[in-house]
């Protein structure tokens, strides 16, 4: 399965240039050691409109020279994941949950990838020993209730490797909630086979959740919808994490359509991430004030179920913080709160009388 699909993946600018008319900014991207590798699989490539140089899907996968400019405040590891690493592959940043870097490989490399210090670095999948070490750690830390299997994209592993890994974690902690963090429903939906789903069903002592990353409504193809259905039909709830990306989805209309489409396909919009301060991604970031305007308008247009939480993962490992508009204007010291309505009006909310 791995091989089959990787064979026709576009892996060089030369190859890409023979298939698309590259712009000056794309042509001047320099492949090399310091760069996130180029990889675009045939499925995603075929979703790109070759006639539109500003195509939002193209922008996510075709590199430009802007990636090679470092800007103020940027860092290769702003979330300080390395400092929070327990082992080479296990990040313990929040007390009750850990992230395990299953592999650095993805079916395609997103040019906005925030984990680019690790992604595509040719480290490959975690070894059995690395998985066992992580499992031992979690066994010794019962406060850890959830594990995020992330990367890279965990679904680039073969079925048997996924089975082996899940077995090890489940054996150590049958009660552990496992989040399957994968972009394959958007980038390689054919990977989500009944055989793959059967592996998770076999290990159902505690829930799995699938955490997808759809950034644009056009990524929700018929194939993608089938991939999502397979998870949800098997009792694996689907949650989506969108990255707010300039020139891709920094428009209220686009995000409204995306969130409604996700919800209609049984995917809960979970996070809308403000871009992390990762080196070489400034051209993708949206100014905070604009992000907050978008969030405010989305809140007016979307149902509570369709509304993601607009969030930033702060630099220097500050952690995730919600950026949603605050409607509280103040309080008079007597327990009366002045609160704005989404339409711009004002209401007062009274605290209960103090006492016992
Ligand atoms: C984002 C993240 C999590 C999960 O956070 P939630 O807010 O629960 O989705 C866990 N560990 C690390 C290191 C993370 O970056
Ligand atoms: S699929 Fe995820 S890990 Fe892989 S390049 Fe894209 S954002 Fe990064």
CSV table of C-alpha atoms and ligand atoms in Angstrom, one decimal:
chain,number,residue,atom,x,y,z
A,1,UNK,CA,0.0,0.0,0.0
A,2,UNK,CA,2.8,2.4,1.0
A,3,UNK,CA,4.8,1.7,-2.1
A,4,UNK,CA,1.9,1.7,-4.5
A,5,UNK,CA,1.0,5.2,-3.7
A,6,UNK,CA,4.4,6.7,-3.2
A,7,UNK,CA,5.5,5.6,-6.7
A,8,UNK,CA,3.8,8.5,-8.6
A,9,UNK,CA,4.3,11.1,-6.0
A,10,UNK,CA,6.0,14.3,-7.4
A,11,UNK,CA,9.2,14.7,-5.5
A,12,UNK,CA,11.2,17.4,-7.3
A,13,UNK,CA,10.7,20.9,-8.6
A,14,UNK,CA,11.9,19.7,-12.0
A,15,UNK,CA,9.1,17.2,-12.1
A,16,UNK,CA,6.6,19.7,-10.8
A,17,UNK,CA,7.7,22.2,-13.4
A,18,UNK,CA,7.0,19.7,-16.1
A,19,UNK,CA,3.4,19.4,-14.9
A,20,UNK,CA,2.5,23.0,-13.8
A,21,UNK,CA,3.6,26.4,-15.1
A,22,UNK,CA,5.6,27.6,-12.1
A,23,UNK,CA,5.5,31.2,-11.1
A,24,UNK,CA,8.7,33.1,-10.4
A,25,UNK,CA,8.2,32.7,-6.6
A,26,UNK,CA,7.7,29.0,-7.0
A,27,UNK,CA,10.6,28.5,-9.4
A,28,UNK,CA,13.1,30.2,-7.1
A,29,UNK,CA,12.4,27.8,-4.2
A,30,UNK,CA,15.6,25.9,-3.5
A,31,UNK,CA,15.4,22.3,-2.7
A,32,UNK,CA,18.0,21.1,-0.3
A,33,UNK,CA,19.0,20.0,3.2
A,34,UNK,CA,17.4,22.9,5.0
A,35,UNK,CA,14.1,22.7,3.2
A,36,UNK,CA,11.0,20.6,3.9
A,37,UNK,CA,11.1,18.1,1.0
A,38,UNK,CA,8.7,18.5,-2.0
A,39,UNK,CA,6.1,15.7,-2.1
A,40,UNK,CA,2.7,15.9,-3.8
A,41,UNK,CA,0.8,12.7,-4.3
A,42,UNK,CA,-1.3,12.1,-7.5
A,43,UNK,CA,-4.6,12.3,-5.6
A,44,UNK,CA,-4.0,15.8,-4.2
A,45,UNK,CA,-2.2,17.0,-7.4
A,46,UNK,CA,-5.3,16.2,-9.4
A,47,UNK,CA,-7.4,18.4,-7.2
A,48,UNK,CA,-5.3,21.5,-8.1
A,49,UNK,CA,-6.6,23.7,-10.9
A,50,UNK,CA,-3.5,24.1,-13.1
A,51,UNK,CA,-4.9,27.2,-14.7
A,52,UNK,CA,-5.2,29.1,-11.4
A,53,UNK,CA,-1.7,30.3,-10.1
A,54,UNK,CA,-3.5,31.3,-6.8
A,55,UNK,CA,-5.3,28.0,-6.3
A,56,UNK,CA,-5.8,27.5,-2.6
A,57,UNK,CA,-4.9,23.8,-2.8
A,58,UNK,CA,-1.8,24.5,-4.9
A,59,UNK,CA,-0.6,27.1,-2.3
A,60,UNK,CA,-0.7,24.4,0.4
A,61,UNK,CA,1.7,22.0,-1.4
A,62,UNK,CA,3.8,23.9,-4.0
A,63,UNK,CA,6.7,25.6,-2.3
A,64,UNK,CA,7.8,29.2,-2.9
A,65,UNK,CA,10.9,31.1,-2.1
A,66,UNK,CA,9.1,32.7,0.8
A,67,UNK,CA,9.6,29.5,2.8
A,68,UNK,CA,13.3,30.3,2.8
A,69,UNK,CA,13.0,33.7,4.5
A,70,UNK,CA,13.2,33.8,8.2
A,71,UNK,CA,11.2,36.5,9.9
A,72,UNK,CA,11.0,38.3,13.2
A,73,UNK,CA,9.8,36.2,16.1
A,74,UNK,CA,10.1,32.9,14.2
A,75,UNK,CA,11.7,29.8,15.5
A,76,UNK,CA,12.1,26.3,14.2
A,77,UNK,CA,10.5,24.9,17.4
A,78,UNK,CA,8.3,27.7,18.9
A,79,UNK,CA,6.2,25.3,20.9
A,80,UNK,CA,9.3,24.0,22.6
A,81,UNK,CA,8.4,20.5,21.8
A,82,UNK,CA,12.0,19.4,22.1
A,83,UNK,CA,12.2,20.8,25.7
A,84,UNK,CA,9.0,18.9,26.5
A,85,UNK,CA,10.2,15.7,25.0
A,86,UNK,CA,10.3,12.6,27.3
A,87,UNK,CA,11.9,10.4,24.7
A,88,UNK,CA,12.9,11.2,21.1
A,89,UNK,CA,9.3,10.7,20.0
A,90,UNK,CA,7.1,11.5,23.1
A,91,UNK,CA,6.1,15.0,23.9
A,92,UNK,CA,4.5,15.6,27.3
A,93,UNK,CA,3.4,19.3,27.4
A,94,UNK,CA,0.0,19.0,29.2
A,95,UNK,CA,-0.4,16.9,32.3
A,96,UNK,CA,-3.2,14.7,31.1
A,97,UNK,CA,-2.2,14.1,27.5
A,98,UNK,CA,0.8,13.2,25.4
A,99,UNK,CA,1.8,13.4,21.7
A,100,UNK,CA,3.7,10.6,20.1
A,101,UNK,CA,5.6,11.2,16.8
A,102,UNK,CA,4.7,8.1,14.9
A,103,UNK,CA,6.6,8.9,11.8
A,104,UNK,CA,8.0,12.0,10.0
A,105,UNK,CA,6.6,10.8,6.6
A,106,UNK,CA,3.4,12.2,4.9
A,107,UNK,CA,1.8,11.4,1.6
A,108,UNK,CA,2.5,15.1,0.7
A,109,UNK,CA,4.2,17.8,2.6
A,110,UNK,CA,2.2,20.9,3.5
A,111,UNK,CA,4.2,24.0,3.0
A,112,UNK,CA,2.6,25.5,6.2
A,113,UNK,CA,3.6,22.4,8.3
A,114,UNK,CA,4.4,23.7,11.8
A,115,UNK,CA,6.4,20.6,12.7
A,116,UNK,CA,8.8,21.0,9.9
A,117,UNK,CA,11.8,20.6,12.2
A,118,UNK,CA,10.8,16.9,12.2
A,119,UNK,CA,8.5,16.3,9.2
A,120,UNK,CA,10.3,14.8,6.1
A,121,UNK,CA,13.6,14.5,7.9
A,122,UNK,CA,14.1,10.9,6.9
A,123,UNK,CA,13.9,9.5,10.4
A,124,UNK,CA,11.1,7.2,9.4
A,125,UNK,CA,8.6,5.4,11.5
A,126,UNK,CA,9.2,4.9,15.3
A,127,UNK,CA,11.0,1.6,16.1
A,128,UNK,CA,9.3,-1.0,18.2
A,129,UNK,CA,11.6,-0.1,21.0
A,130,UNK,CA,10.6,3.6,20.8
A,131,UNK,CA,7.0,2.7,20.9
A,132,UNK,CA,7.6,0.4,23.9
A,133,UNK,CA,9.5,3.2,25.7
A,134,UNK,CA,6.6,5.5,25.2
A,135,UNK,CA,4.1,2.9,26.4
A,136,UNK,CA,6.1,2.3,29.5
A,137,UNK,CA,6.1,6.0,30.3
A,138,UNK,CA,2.4,6.2,29.9
A,139,UNK,CA,1.9,3.1,32.1
A,140,UNK,CA,3.9,4.8,34.8
A,141,UNK,CA,1.9,8.0,34.5
A,142,UNK,CA,-1.7,7.2,35.1
A,143,UNK,CA,-2.6,10.9,34.9
A,144,UNK,CA,-2.1,10.7,31.2
A,145,UNK,CA,-5.6,10.0,29.8
A,146,UNK,CA,-5.0,10.6,26.1
A,147,UNK,CA,-2.4,10.0,23.5
A,148,UNK,CA,-2.2,11.8,20.2
A,149,UNK,CA,-0.6,9.6,17.5
A,150,UNK,CA,0.8,12.2,15.2
A,151,UNK,CA,3.9,13.0,13.1
A,152,UNK,CA,4.1,13.3,10.2
A,153,UNK,CA,1.1,11.2,9.2
A,154,UNK,CA,0.6,8.0,11.1
A,155,UNK,CA,-1.5,6.5,8.2
A,156,UNK,CA,1.6,6.2,6.0
A,157,UNK,CA,2.5,3.2,8.2
A,158,UNK,CA,1.4,-0.2,6.9
A,159,UNK,CA,-1.7,-1.8,8.5
A,160,UNK,CA,0.5,-4.3,10.3
A,161,UNK,CA,2.7,-1.6,11.8
A,162,UNK,CA,-0.3,0.4,13.0
A,163,UNK,CA,-1.7,-2.8,14.5
A,164,UNK,CA,1.5,-3.5,16.3
A,165,UNK,CA,1.7,0.1,17.7
A,166,UNK,CA,-1.9,0.2,18.8
A,167,UNK,CA,-1.5,-3.2,20.5
A,168,UNK,CA,1.5,-2.0,22.4
A,169,UNK,CA,-0.3,1.2,23.7
A,170,UNK,CA,-3.5,-0.6,24.4
A,171,UNK,CA,-1.7,-3.4,26.3
A,172,UNK,CA,0.1,-0.9,28.5
A,173,UNK,CA,-3.1,1.1,29.1
A,174,UNK,CA,-6.4,-0.4,28.0
A,175,UNK,CA,-8.2,2.8,29.2
A,176,UNK,CA,-6.1,5.2,27.1
A,177,UNK,CA,-8.1,7.4,24.7
A,178,UNK,CA,-6.2,7.4,21.4
A,179,UNK,CA,-6.4,10.3,19.0
A,180,UNK,CA,-5.5,9.3,15.4
A,181,UNK,CA,-4.1,12.6,14.0
A,182,UNK,CA,-4.0,12.3,10.3
A,183,UNK,CA,-4.5,14.4,7.2
A,184,UNK,CA,-5.0,11.3,5.0
A,185,UNK,CA,-8.8,11.9,4.7
A,186,UNK,CA,-7.9,15.1,2.9
A,187,UNK,CA,-4.7,14.0,1.2
A,188,UNK,CA,-5.0,10.3,0.5
A,189,UNK,CA,-8.6,9.1,1.4
A,190,UNK,CA,-8.1,5.8,-0.4
A,191,UNK,CA,-5.8,4.9,2.5
A,192,UNK,CA,-8.8,4.6,4.8
A,193,UNK,CA,-9.8,1.0,4.0
A,194,UNK,CA,-12.1,-1.3,5.8
A,195,UNK,CA,-9.0,-3.4,6.8
A,196,UNK,CA,-7.5,-0.3,8.4
A,197,UNK,CA,-10.7,0.5,10.3
A,198,UNK,CA,-10.9,-3.1,11.5
A,199,UNK,CA,-7.6,-2.7,13.4
A,200,UNK,CA,-9.1,0.1,15.5
A,201,UNK,CA,-12.3,-1.8,16.0
A,202,UNK,CA,-10.3,-4.7,17.4
A,203,UNK,CA,-8.8,-2.5,20.1
A,204,UNK,CA,-12.0,-0.9,21.4
A,205,UNK,CA,-11.4,-1.1,25.2
A,206,UNK,CA,-11.3,2.8,25.1
A,207,UNK,CA,-12.4,5.3,22.4
A,208,UNK,CA,-10.5,6.4,19.3
A,209,UNK,CA,-11.0,9.8,17.9
A,210,UNK,CA,-9.8,10.8,14.4
A,211,UNK,CA,-8.4,14.3,14.1
A,212,UNK,CA,-8.4,15.4,10.5
A,213,UNK,CA,-7.1,18.6,8.9
A,214,UNK,CA,-9.3,19.9,6.1
A,215,UNK,CA,-8.3,23.5,5.3
A,216,UNK,CA,-10.5,24.2,2.2
A,217,UNK,CA,-14.0,23.1,1.2
A,218,UNK,CA,-12.7,21.6,-2.1
A,219,UNK,CA,-10.7,19.0,-0.1
A,220,UNK,CA,-14.1,17.5,0.9
A,221,UNK,CA,-14.3,15.3,-2.2
A,222,UNK,CA,-16.5,12.2,-2.6
A,223,UNK,CA,-13.5,10.1,-1.7
A,224,UNK,CA,-12.8,12.2,1.4
A,225,UNK,CA,-16.4,11.8,2.5
A,226,UNK,CA,-16.2,8.0,2.2
A,227,UNK,CA,-13.0,8.0,4.2
A,228,UNK,CA,-14.7,10.0,7.0
A,229,UNK,CA,-17.8,7.8,6.9
A,230,UNK,CA,-15.6,4.7,7.5
A,231,UNK,CA,-14.3,6.1,10.7
A,232,UNK,CA,-17.6,7.5,12.0
A,233,UNK,CA,-19.6,4.4,11.0
A,234,UNK,CA,-17.1,2.4,13.0
A,235,UNK,CA,-17.8,4.5,16.1
A,236,UNK,CA,-14.8,6.7,15.8
A,237,UNK,CA,-15.9,10.4,16.1
A,238,UNK,CA,-14.2,12.8,13.7
A,239,UNK,CA,-12.8,16.2,14.7
A,240,UNK,CA,-11.2,18.7,12.4
A,241,UNK,CA,-8.3,21.1,13.0
A,242,UNK,CA,-8.1,23.8,10.3
A,243,UNK,CA,-5.1,26.0,10.0
A,244,UNK,CA,-6.0,29.6,9.2
A,245,UNK,CA,-3.9,30.2,6.1
A,246,UNK,CA,-3.4,33.4,4.1
A,247,UNK,CA,-4.4,32.9,0.5
A,248,UNK,CA,-6.0,29.5,1.3
A,249,UNK,CA,-8.9,30.0,3.7
A,250,UNK,CA,-8.6,33.5,5.2
A,251,UNK,CA,-12.1,34.4,4.2
A,252,UNK,CA,-15.3,34.1,6.2
A,253,UNK,CA,-17.2,32.7,3.3
A,254,UNK,CA,-14.6,29.9,2.7
A,255,UNK,CA,-14.5,28.9,6.4
A,256,UNK,CA,-18.3,29.1,6.7
A,257,UNK,CA,-18.6,26.7,3.8
A,258,UNK,CA,-15.9,24.5,5.1
A,259,UNK,CA,-17.3,24.2,8.6
A,260,UNK,CA,-20.8,23.6,7.4
A,261,UNK,CA,-19.6,20.9,4.9
A,262,UNK,CA,-17.6,19.2,7.7
A,263,UNK,CA,-20.6,19.2,10.0
A,264,UNK,CA,-22.8,17.8,7.2
A,265,UNK,CA,-20.3,15.0,6.9
A,266,UNK,CA,-20.3,14.2,10.7
A,267,UNK,CA,-17.0,16.0,11.4
A,268,UNK,CA,-17.0,18.4,14.3
A,269,UNK,CA,-14.9,21.6,13.6
A,270,UNK,CA,-12.7,21.5,16.6
A,271,UNK,CA,-9.9,24.1,16.2
A,272,UNK,CA,-9.2,26.9,13.9
A,273,UNK,CA,-5.5,27.5,14.5
A,274,UNK,CA,-3.7,30.8,14.2
A,275,UNK,CA,-0.4,30.0,12.4
A,276,UNK,CA,2.4,29.1,14.8
A,277,UNK,CA,5.6,31.2,14.6
A,278,UNK,CA,7.5,28.6,12.7
A,279,UNK,CA,10.4,29.7,10.5
A,280,UNK,CA,9.5,30.1,6.9
A,281,UNK,CA,5.7,30.3,7.3
A,282,UNK,CA,5.1,34.1,7.6
A,283,UNK,CA,3.6,34.3,4.2
A,284,UNK,CA,0.8,31.9,5.5
A,285,UNK,CA,0.1,33.8,8.6
A,286,UNK,CA,-2.9,36.1,9.0
A,287,UNK,CA,-2.6,39.2,11.3
A,288,UNK,CA,-4.3,38.5,14.6
A,289,UNK,CA,-6.7,41.4,14.2
A,290,UNK,CA,-7.9,39.9,10.9
A,291,UNK,CA,-8.2,36.4,12.5
A,292,UNK,CA,-10.3,37.8,15.3
A,293,UNK,CA,-12.6,39.6,12.8
A,294,UNK,CA,-13.0,36.3,11.0
A,295,UNK,CA,-13.8,34.5,14.2
A,296,UNK,CA,-16.4,37.1,15.3
A,297,UNK,CA,-18.2,36.9,12.0
A,298,UNK,CA,-18.1,33.1,11.9
A,299,UNK,CA,-19.6,33.1,15.4
A,300,UNK,CA,-22.5,35.0,14.0
A,301,UNK,CA,-23.0,32.8,11.0
A,302,UNK,CA,-22.3,29.3,12.4
A,303,UNK,CA,-24.2,27.0,14.8
A,304,UNK,CA,-22.4,26.2,18.0
A,305,UNK,CA,-21.8,22.7,16.6
A,306,UNK,CA,-20.2,24.1,13.4
A,307,UNK,CA,-18.0,26.6,15.2
A,308,UNK,CA,-14.4,25.8,15.8
A,309,UNK,CA,-12.4,27.3,18.6
A,310,UNK,CA,-10.0,29.9,17.2
A,311,UNK,CA,-6.8,29.2,19.1
A,312,UNK,CA,-3.1,30.0,19.1
A,313,UNK,CA,-0.3,27.8,20.3
A,314,UNK,CA,1.9,30.4,22.0
A,315,UNK,CA,5.7,30.6,21.4
A,316,UNK,CA,8.2,29.6,24.0
A,317,UNK,CA,6.0,26.6,24.7
A,318,UNK,CA,3.3,28.8,26.2
A,319,UNK,CA,0.6,26.3,25.2
A,320,UNK,CA,-2.8,26.7,23.5
A,321,UNK,CA,-4.8,29.8,24.2
A,322,UNK,CA,-8.3,30.6,22.8
A,323,UNK,CA,-8.5,33.8,20.8
A,324,UNK,CA,-12.2,34.1,20.6
A,325,UNK,CA,-13.7,37.5,21.1
A,326,UNK,CA,-14.4,38.4,24.7
A,327,UNK,CA,-17.9,39.8,25.1
A,328,UNK,CA,-17.5,40.8,28.7
A,329,UNK,CA,-17.0,44.6,29.0
A,330,UNK,CA,-16.6,44.8,32.8
A,331,UNK,CA,-18.2,44.6,36.1
A,332,UNK,CA,-19.3,47.3,38.6
A,333,UNK,CA,-17.9,45.6,41.7
A,334,UNK,CA,-21.5,44.9,42.9
A,335,UNK,CA,-21.9,41.8,40.8
A,336,UNK,CA,-23.3,43.3,37.7
A,337,UNK,CA,-21.6,42.4,34.5
A,338,UNK,CA,-21.8,44.4,31.3
A,339,UNK,CA,-21.7,42.1,28.4
A,340,UNK,CA,-21.9,42.8,24.6
A,341,UNK,CA,-24.2,40.9,22.4
A,342,UNK,CA,-22.9,39.5,19.1
A,343,UNK,CA,-25.0,42.1,17.3
A,344,UNK,CA,-23.2,44.9,19.1
A,345,UNK,CA,-25.8,45.7,21.8
A,346,UNK,CA,-25.2,45.6,25.6
A,347,UNK,CA,-26.8,43.6,28.3
A,348,UNK,CA,-26.3,43.3,32.1
A,349,UNK,CA,-25.9,40.0,33.9
A,350,UNK,CA,-26.4,39.9,37.6
A,351,UNK,CA,-24.3,37.5,39.9
A,352,UNK,CA,-26.2,35.7,42.7
A,353,UNK,CA,-26.3,37.6,46.0
A,354,UNK,CA,-23.2,37.0,48.0
A,355,UNK,CA,-23.4,35.2,51.4
A,356,UNK,CA,-22.9,31.6,52.2
B,1,LIG,C1,-2.2,20.4,20.9
B,1,LIG,C2,-1.5,19.5,21.7
B,1,LIG,C3,-2.2,18.5,22.5
B,1,LIG,C4,-3.7,18.4,22.5
B,1,LIG,O1,-4.3,19.6,23.0
B,1,LIG,P1,-5.9,19.7,23.0
B,1,LIG,O2,-6.1,21.1,23.3
B,1,LIG,O3,-6.4,18.7,24.0
B,1,LIG,O4,-6.4,19.3,21.6
B,1,LIG,C5,-1.4,17.7,23.3
B,1,LIG,N1,-0.1,17.7,23.3
B,1,LIG,C6,0.6,18.6,22.6
B,1,LIG,C7,2.1,18.6,22.6
B,1,LIG,C8,-0.1,19.5,21.7
B,1,LIG,O5,0.6,20.4,21.0
B,2,LIG,S1,0.2,16.3,6.8
B,2,LIG,FE1,0.5,17.3,8.8
B,2,LIG,S2,2.6,16.7,9.5
B,2,LIG,FE2,2.4,16.2,7.3
B,2,LIG,S3,3.3,18.0,6.3
B,2,LIG,FE3,1.0,18.3,6.4
B,2,LIG,S4,0.7,19.5,8.3
B,2,LIG,FE4,2.8,18.6,8.4
